[in-house]
PDB file of C-alpha atoms and ligand atoms in Angstrom:
ATOM      1  CA  MET A  20     -50.651  18.143 -29.690  1.00 42.00           C
ATOM      2  CA  ASN A  21     -49.415  14.905 -29.613  1.00 46.00           C
ATOM      3  CA  MET A  22     -46.070  15.793 -31.510  1.00 46.00           C
ATOM      4  CA  GLU A  23     -45.592  18.254 -28.280  1.00 52.00           C
ATOM      5  CA  LEU A  24     -46.259  15.518 -25.687  1.00 50.00           C
ATOM      6  CA  SER A  25     -43.821  13.399 -27.486  1.00 52.00           C
ATOM      7  CA  ARG A  26     -40.920  15.839 -27.438  1.00 52.00           C
ATOM      8  CA  ARG A  27     -41.439  16.561 -23.737  1.00 48.00           C
ATOM      9  CA  GLN A  28     -41.391  12.889 -22.734  1.00 52.00           C
ATOM     10  CA  PHE A  29     -38.398  12.450 -25.345  1.00 49.00           C
ATOM     11  CA  LEU A  30     -36.341  15.246 -23.160  1.00 49.00           C
ATOM     12  CA  ALA A  31     -37.510  13.868 -20.157  1.00 50.00           C
ATOM     13  CA  GLY A  32     -36.426  10.515 -20.547  1.00 49.00           C
ATOM     14  CA  SER A  33     -32.656   9.621 -20.947  1.00 49.00           C
ATOM     15  CA  GLY A  34     -30.738   6.221 -21.338  1.00 50.00           C
ATOM     16  CA  ALA A  35     -32.383   2.967 -21.454  1.00 48.00           C
ATOM     17  CA  GLY A  36     -35.569   4.481 -20.100  1.00 52.00           C
ATOM     18  CA  LEU A  37     -35.796   6.891 -23.393  1.00 52.00           C
ATOM     19  CA  ALA A  38     -37.097   3.730 -25.851  1.00 55.00           C
ATOM     20  CA  GLY A  39     -40.028   2.720 -22.477  1.00 52.00           C
ATOM     21  CA  THR A  40     -41.116   6.424 -22.367  1.00 57.00           C
ATOM     22  CA  THR A  41     -41.657   7.195 -26.325  1.00 60.00           C
ATOM     23  CA  ILE A  42     -43.470   3.358 -26.490  1.00 57.00           C
ATOM     24  CA  ALA A  43     -45.457   4.870 -24.229  1.00 59.00           C
ATOM     25  CA  ALA A  44     -46.548   8.009 -25.806  1.00 64.00           C
ATOM     26  CA  LEU A  45     -47.584   5.688 -28.466  1.00 66.00           C
ATOM     27  CA  GLY A  46     -50.023   4.184 -26.247  1.00 65.00           C
ATOM     28  CA  PHE A  47     -47.792   0.668 -25.284  1.00 68.00           C
ATOM     29  CA  GLY A  48     -47.775   1.600 -21.470  1.00 74.00           C
ATOM     30  CA  ASP A  49     -47.666  -2.123 -20.320  1.00 78.00           C
ATOM     31  CA  VAL A  50     -44.554  -2.375 -22.600  1.00 77.00           C
ATOM     32  CA  GLU A  51     -43.115   0.482 -20.621  1.00 78.00           C
ATOM     33  CA  SER A  52     -43.553  -0.983 -17.333  1.00 81.00           C
ATOM     34  CA  ALA A  53     -42.442  -4.586 -18.595  1.00 81.00           C
ATOM     35  CA  HIS A  54     -39.336  -2.358 -19.977  1.00 80.00           C
ATOM     36  CA  ALA A  55     -38.609  -0.529 -16.625  1.00 80.00           C
ATOM     37  CA  VAL A  56     -38.759  -3.763 -14.577  1.00 80.00           C
ATOM     38  CA  SER A  57     -36.139  -5.112 -16.859  1.00 82.00           C
ATOM     39  CA  ILE A  58     -33.442  -2.582 -16.568  1.00 83.00           C
ATOM     40  CA  ARG A  59     -30.749  -2.936 -13.770  1.00 81.00           C
ATOM     41  CA  PRO A  60     -30.935  -0.773 -10.883  1.00 78.00           C
ATOM     42  CA  PHE A  61     -27.772   1.595 -11.192  1.00 80.00           C
ATOM     43  CA  LYS A  62     -24.959  -0.246  -9.560  1.00 80.00           C
ATOM     44  CA  LEU A  63     -23.227   2.637  -7.602  1.00 83.00           C
ATOM     45  CA  ALA A  64     -26.710   3.961  -5.933  1.00 81.00           C
ATOM     46  CA  GLN A  65     -25.975   2.044  -2.474  1.00 85.00           C
ATOM     47  CA  THR A  66     -22.190   2.463  -2.363  1.00 92.00           C
ATOM     48  CA  LYS A  67     -19.935   5.043  -0.384  1.00 95.00           C
ATOM     49  CA  GLU A  68     -17.256   7.092  -2.378  1.00 96.00           C
ATOM     50  CA  ALA A  69     -13.590   7.662  -1.188  1.00 96.00           C
ATOM     51  CA  ARG A  70     -11.080   9.666  -2.975  1.00 95.00           C
ATOM     52  CA  SER A  71      -7.897   8.393  -3.423  1.00 93.00           C
ATOM     53  CA  THR A  72      -4.630   8.531  -5.516  1.00 90.00           C
ATOM     54  CA  CYS A  73      -3.570   6.097  -8.037  1.00 91.00           C
ATOM     55  CA  PRO A  74      -0.451   4.831  -6.399  1.00 83.00           C
ATOM     56  CA  TYR A  75       1.470   3.340  -9.611  1.00 84.00           C
ATOM     57  CA  CYS A  76       3.248   6.036 -10.932  1.00 83.00           C
ATOM     58  CA  ALA A  77       4.405   9.849 -10.656  1.00 79.00           C
ATOM     59  CA  VAL A  78       1.202  10.945 -12.237  1.00 85.00           C
ATOM     60  CA  SER A  79      -0.551  10.709  -9.242  1.00 85.00           C
ATOM     61  CA  CYS A  80      -4.092  10.763 -10.500  1.00 92.00           C
ATOM     62  CA  GLY A  81      -7.232  10.723  -9.097  1.00 94.00           C
ATOM     63  CA  MET A  82      -9.445   8.014  -8.354  1.00 96.00           C
ATOM     64  CA  VAL A  83     -12.668   7.841  -6.531  1.00 97.00           C
ATOM     65  CA  ILE A  84     -13.047   4.456  -5.124  1.00 96.00           C
ATOM     66  CA  PHE A  85     -16.781   3.175  -4.199  1.00 96.00           C
ATOM     67  CA  SER A  86     -17.452   0.707  -1.315  1.00 95.00           C
ATOM     68  CA  ALA A  87     -20.673  -1.387  -0.615  1.00 94.00           C
ATOM     69  CA  GLN A  88     -21.517  -4.194   1.869  1.00 91.00           C
ATOM     70  CA  SER A  89     -19.414  -7.263   1.483  1.00 89.00           C
ATOM     71  CA  LYS A  90     -21.251 -10.268   0.192  1.00 86.00           C
ATOM     72  CA  SER A  91     -18.552 -12.594   1.324  1.00 86.00           C
ATOM     73  CA  ALA A  92     -17.927 -11.108   5.276  1.00 87.00           C
ATOM     74  CA  PRO A  93     -21.180  -9.327   6.523  1.00 88.00           C
ATOM     75  CA  GLY A  94     -20.786  -6.337   8.439  1.00 90.00           C
ATOM     76  CA  LYS A  95     -17.450  -5.275   6.694  1.00 92.00           C
ATOM     77  CA  MET A  96     -17.155  -3.354   3.578  1.00 93.00           C
ATOM     78  CA  GLU A  97     -15.374  -3.543   0.487  1.00 93.00           C
ATOM     79  CA  ILE A  98     -14.444  -1.750  -2.699  1.00 94.00           C
ATOM     80  CA  VAL A  99     -16.657  -2.646  -5.617  1.00 93.00           C
ATOM     81  CA  HIS A 100     -15.460  -0.274  -8.204  1.00 95.00           C
ATOM     82  CA  ILE A 101     -12.997   2.546  -9.069  1.00 96.00           C
ATOM     83  CA  GLU A 102     -12.745   4.999 -11.725  1.00 96.00           C
ATOM     84  CA  GLY A 103     -11.091   8.182 -12.525  1.00 97.00           C
ATOM     85  CA  ASP A 104     -11.981  11.338 -10.461  1.00 97.00           C
ATOM     86  CA  ALA A 105     -13.352  13.990 -13.067  1.00 97.00           C
ATOM     87  CA  ASP A 106     -12.720  16.748 -10.463  1.00 96.00           C
ATOM     88  CA  HIS A 107      -9.050  16.093 -10.221  1.00 96.00           C
ATOM     89  CA  PRO A 108      -6.712  18.598 -11.828  1.00 95.00           C
ATOM     90  CA  VAL A 109      -4.153  16.182 -13.169  1.00 93.00           C
ATOM     91  CA  ASN A 110      -6.474  13.549 -14.767  1.00 96.00           C
ATOM     92  CA  ARG A 111     -10.139  15.049 -14.995  1.00 96.00           C
ATOM     93  CA  GLY A 112     -11.583  11.461 -14.813  1.00 96.00           C
ATOM     94  CA  THR A 113      -9.600   9.366 -16.898  1.00 97.00           C
ATOM     95  CA  LEU A 114      -7.040   6.441 -16.000  1.00 96.00           C
ATOM     96  CA  CYS A 115      -4.470   4.979 -17.879  1.00 95.00           C
ATOM     97  CA  PRO A 116      -4.674   0.734 -18.451  1.00 94.00           C
ATOM     98  CA  LYS A 117      -2.892   0.216 -15.036  1.00 92.00           C
ATOM     99  CA  GLY A 118      -5.021   2.657 -13.022  1.00 94.00           C
ATOM    100  CA  SER A 119      -8.243   1.267 -14.527  1.00 94.00           C
ATOM    101  CA  ALA A 120      -7.004  -2.242 -13.321  1.00 93.00           C
ATOM    102  CA  ALA A 121      -6.246  -0.963  -9.936  1.00 93.00           C
ATOM    103  CA  LEU A 122      -9.435  -2.965  -8.284  1.00 93.00           C
ATOM    104  CA  ASP A 123      -7.936  -6.126  -9.079  1.00 93.00           C
ATOM    105  CA  TYR A 124      -4.661  -5.533  -7.593  1.00 87.00           C
ATOM    106  CA  ILE A 125      -6.451  -4.684  -4.561  1.00 89.00           C
ATOM    107  CA  ARG A 126      -8.228  -7.810  -4.532  1.00 90.00           C
ATOM    108  CA  SER A 127      -4.895  -9.743  -5.698  1.00 93.00           C
ATOM    109  CA  GLU A 128      -4.228 -12.683  -3.617  1.00 91.00           C
ATOM    110  CA  THR A 129      -0.405 -11.797  -3.499  1.00 91.00           C
ATOM    111  CA  ARG A 130      -1.126  -8.285  -2.618  1.00 90.00           C
ATOM    112  CA  VAL A 131       1.228  -7.607   0.735  1.00 92.00           C
ATOM    113  CA  LYS A 132      -1.308  -5.596   3.384  1.00 91.00           C
ATOM    114  CA  TYR A 133       1.191  -5.893   6.339  1.00 95.00           C
ATOM    115  CA  PRO A 134       4.786  -5.788   7.320  1.00 97.00           C
ATOM    116  CA  MET A 135       6.426  -9.172   6.643  1.00 97.00           C
ATOM    117  CA  TYR A 136       9.602 -10.617   8.317  1.00 97.00           C
ATOM    118  CA  ARG A 137      11.429 -13.614   7.116  1.00 96.00           C
ATOM    119  CA  LYS A 138      13.499 -15.205  10.392  1.00 94.00           C
ATOM    120  CA  PRO A 139      17.146 -15.971   9.074  1.00 93.00           C
ATOM    121  CA  GLY A 140      17.018 -19.817   8.102  1.00 96.00           C
ATOM    122  CA  ALA A 141      13.130 -19.629   7.956  1.00 97.00           C
ATOM    123  CA  ASN A 142      11.832 -20.085   4.354  1.00 96.00           C
ATOM    124  CA  LYS A 143       8.857 -18.315   4.545  1.00 95.00           C
ATOM    125  CA  PHE A 144       7.601 -14.866   5.572  1.00 96.00           C
ATOM    126  CA  GLU A 145       5.534 -13.748   8.576  1.00 97.00           C
ATOM    127  CA  ARG A 146       3.772 -11.370   9.823  1.00 97.00           C
ATOM    128  CA  VAL A 147       4.541  -8.691  12.302  1.00 98.00           C
ATOM    129  CA  SER A 148       3.822  -5.393  13.996  1.00 98.00           C
ATOM    130  CA  TRP A 149       4.503  -2.584  12.417  1.00 97.00           C
ATOM    131  CA  ASP A 150       6.633  -1.459  15.675  1.00 98.00           C
ATOM    132  CA  PHE A 151       8.253  -4.521  15.246  1.00 98.00           C
ATOM    133  CA  ALA A 152       9.219  -3.675  11.714  1.00 97.00           C
ATOM    134  CA  MET A 153      10.050  -0.146  12.264  1.00 97.00           C
ATOM    135  CA  GLU A 154      12.385  -0.639  14.948  1.00 98.00           C
ATOM    136  CA  ARG A 155      14.073  -3.276  13.035  1.00 97.00           C
ATOM    137  CA  ILE A 156      14.282  -1.248  10.319  1.00 96.00           C
ATOM    138  CA  ALA A 157      15.726   1.307  12.423  1.00 96.00           C
ATOM    139  CA  LYS A 158      18.446  -0.760  14.110  1.00 97.00           C
ATOM    140  CA  LEU A 159      20.181  -2.057  10.873  1.00 97.00           C
ATOM    141  CA  MET A 160      19.862   1.075   9.686  1.00 97.00           C
ATOM    142  CA  LYS A 161      21.952   2.682  12.648  1.00 97.00           C
ATOM    143  CA  ASP A 162      24.556  -0.896  12.898  1.00 98.00           C
ATOM    144  CA  ASP A 163      24.978  -0.140   8.874  1.00 98.00           C
ATOM    145  CA  ARG A 164      25.779   3.739   9.345  1.00 98.00           C
ATOM    146  CA  ASP A 165      27.567   2.859  12.676  1.00 98.00           C
ATOM    147  CA  GLN A 166      29.936   1.265  10.553  1.00 98.00           C
ATOM    148  CA  ASN A 167      30.022   2.815   7.356  1.00 98.00           C
ATOM    149  CA  PHE A 168      29.640   6.685   7.537  1.00 98.00           C
ATOM    150  CA  ILE A 169      32.287   8.407   5.806  1.00 98.00           C
ATOM    151  CA  GLU A 170      32.722  11.752   7.718  1.00 97.00           C
ATOM    152  CA  LYS A 171      36.086  13.099   5.843  1.00 97.00           C
ATOM    153  CA  ASN A 172      37.212  11.788   2.518  1.00 96.00           C
ATOM    154  CA  ASN A 173      41.077  10.912   1.982  1.00 96.00           C
ATOM    155  CA  ASP A 174      41.942  14.741   1.495  1.00 96.00           C
ATOM    156  CA  GLY A 175      40.658  15.441   5.082  1.00 97.00           C
ATOM    157  CA  THR A 176      37.684  17.185   3.586  1.00 97.00           C
ATOM    158  CA  THR A 177      34.086  16.689   5.567  1.00 97.00           C
ATOM    159  CA  VAL A 178      31.895  14.886   3.088  1.00 97.00           C
ATOM    160  CA  ASN A 179      29.032  12.780   5.712  1.00 97.00           C
ATOM    161  CA  ARG A 180      28.591  10.290   3.334  1.00 97.00           C
ATOM    162  CA  TRP A 181      26.479   7.282   4.173  1.00 97.00           C
ATOM    163  CA  THR A 182      27.448   5.068   0.962  1.00 97.00           C
ATOM    164  CA  THR A 183      26.192   1.390   2.125  1.00 97.00           C
ATOM    165  CA  MET A 184      22.529   2.407   2.058  1.00 96.00           C
ATOM    166  CA  ALA A 185      19.991   3.425  -0.374  1.00 95.00           C
ATOM    167  CA  PHE A 186      16.421   4.983   0.477  1.00 92.00           C
ATOM    168  CA  LEU A 187      13.246   3.991  -2.310  1.00 88.00           C
ATOM    169  CA  SER A 188      10.917   6.499  -1.622  1.00 85.00           C
ATOM    170  CA  GLY A 189       7.037   6.330  -3.305  1.00 79.00           C
ATOM    171  CA  SER A 190       6.600   8.886  -6.419  1.00 74.00           C
ATOM    172  CA  SER A 191       3.289   9.548  -5.000  1.00 73.00           C
ATOM    173  CA  CYS A 192       4.028  11.157  -2.121  1.00 76.00           C
ATOM    174  CA  THR A 193       2.497  14.914  -1.450  1.00 77.00           C
ATOM    175  CA  ASN A 194       5.326  17.748  -1.824  1.00 82.00           C
ATOM    176  CA  GLU A 195       5.535  17.928   1.956  1.00 89.00           C
ATOM    177  CA  THR A 196       6.240  13.850   2.461  1.00 88.00           C
ATOM    178  CA  GLY A 197       8.706  14.461  -0.919  1.00 86.00           C
ATOM    179  CA  TRP A 198      10.404  17.635   1.143  1.00 91.00           C
ATOM    180  CA  LEU A 199      10.723  15.641   4.757  1.00 93.00           C
ATOM    181  CA  THR A 200      11.848  12.407   2.708  1.00 92.00           C
ATOM    182  CA  TRP A 201      14.623  14.559   1.294  1.00 91.00           C
ATOM    183  CA  LYS A 202      15.533  15.894   4.324  1.00 95.00           C
ATOM    184  CA  VAL A 203      16.047  12.710   6.546  1.00 94.00           C
ATOM    185  CA  ALA A 204      17.518  10.908   3.780  1.00 95.00           C
ATOM    186  CA  ARG A 205      19.914  13.612   3.211  1.00 95.00           C
ATOM    187  CA  GLY A 206      20.404  14.461   6.746  1.00 96.00           C
ATOM    188  CA  LEU A 207      21.628  10.959   7.394  1.00 96.00           C
ATOM    189  CA  GLY A 208      24.237  11.039   4.690  1.00 97.00           C
ATOM    190  CA  LEU A 209      22.530   9.242   1.973  1.00 96.00           C
ATOM    191  CA  LEU A 210      23.408   9.869  -1.609  1.00 95.00           C
ATOM    192  CA  GLN A 211      21.040   7.315  -3.351  1.00 93.00           C
ATOM    193  CA  LEU A 212      17.827   8.369  -2.990  1.00 91.00           C
ATOM    194  CA  GLU A 213      15.346   6.680  -5.816  1.00 87.00           C
ATOM    195  CA  ASN A 214      11.632   6.262  -6.739  1.00 80.00           C
ATOM    196  CA  GLN A 215       9.667   4.944  -9.238  1.00 73.00           C
ATOM    197  CA  ALA A 216       8.389   8.243 -10.848  1.00 69.00           C
ATOM    198  CA  ARG A 217       8.758   8.176 -14.929  1.00 58.00           C
ATOM    199  CA  ILE A 218       9.056  12.451 -15.186  1.00 51.00           C
TER     200      ILE A 218
HETATM  201  S1  SF4 B 301      -0.910   7.331 -15.164  1.00 90.86           S
HETATM  202 FE1  SF4 B 301      -2.084   5.412 -14.591  1.00 90.86          FE
HETATM  203  S2  SF4 B 301      -0.297   4.678 -13.191  1.00 90.86           S
HETATM  204 FE2  SF4 B 301      -0.204   6.638 -13.864  1.00 90.86          FE
HETATM  205  S3  SF4 B 301      -1.209   7.529 -12.001  1.00 90.86           S
HETATM  206 FE3  SF4 B 301      -2.237   7.929 -13.579  1.00 90.86          FE
HETATM  207  S4  SF4 B 301      -3.762   5.794 -13.490  1.00 90.86           S
HETATM  208 FE4  SF4 B 301      -2.124   5.884 -12.134  1.00 90.86          FE
END
């Protein structure tokens, strides 16, 4: 009988609770209580989960990002933990060392979070709006294309090339974003289209 009770409790317990439960079966209930108090609560129990994609390389591993109420900024959420997404078909829960260290670069003081602009002659960057950044980029691209677009080569053959500009895309883009990027770049006549993919 004692053996049966002990086995049931053994199966009911898991992890750190296992030792305490087994001890209780032997008649050490107080020891079990004291042991239970000493166990820290599961650190992700009060967090919110969001699924995302590692931005580092073309493998595009799935991540689960956990956030909790910030201790330093009351009322705000902050990311407290990141791990591989076990349901993701690409990585099945694994992350390489770079992906595993994602929390560090998210919290890095040197992380660029906004469009930044250094005025001509200035020695530092300043934050600007997305509207400003997009308009500035579009204007510089148009000016350069107007000046350097090659419609025909020396033989008179239509080539429609814009060789003074390059386009850097992201390897973690979806198929649809990649397709759109390709169409925009090639539609403008760009020949240099690159990204950080390692495949
Ligand atoms: S292989 Fe590493 S760097 Fe590349 S997406 Fe996966 S976790 Fe990120």
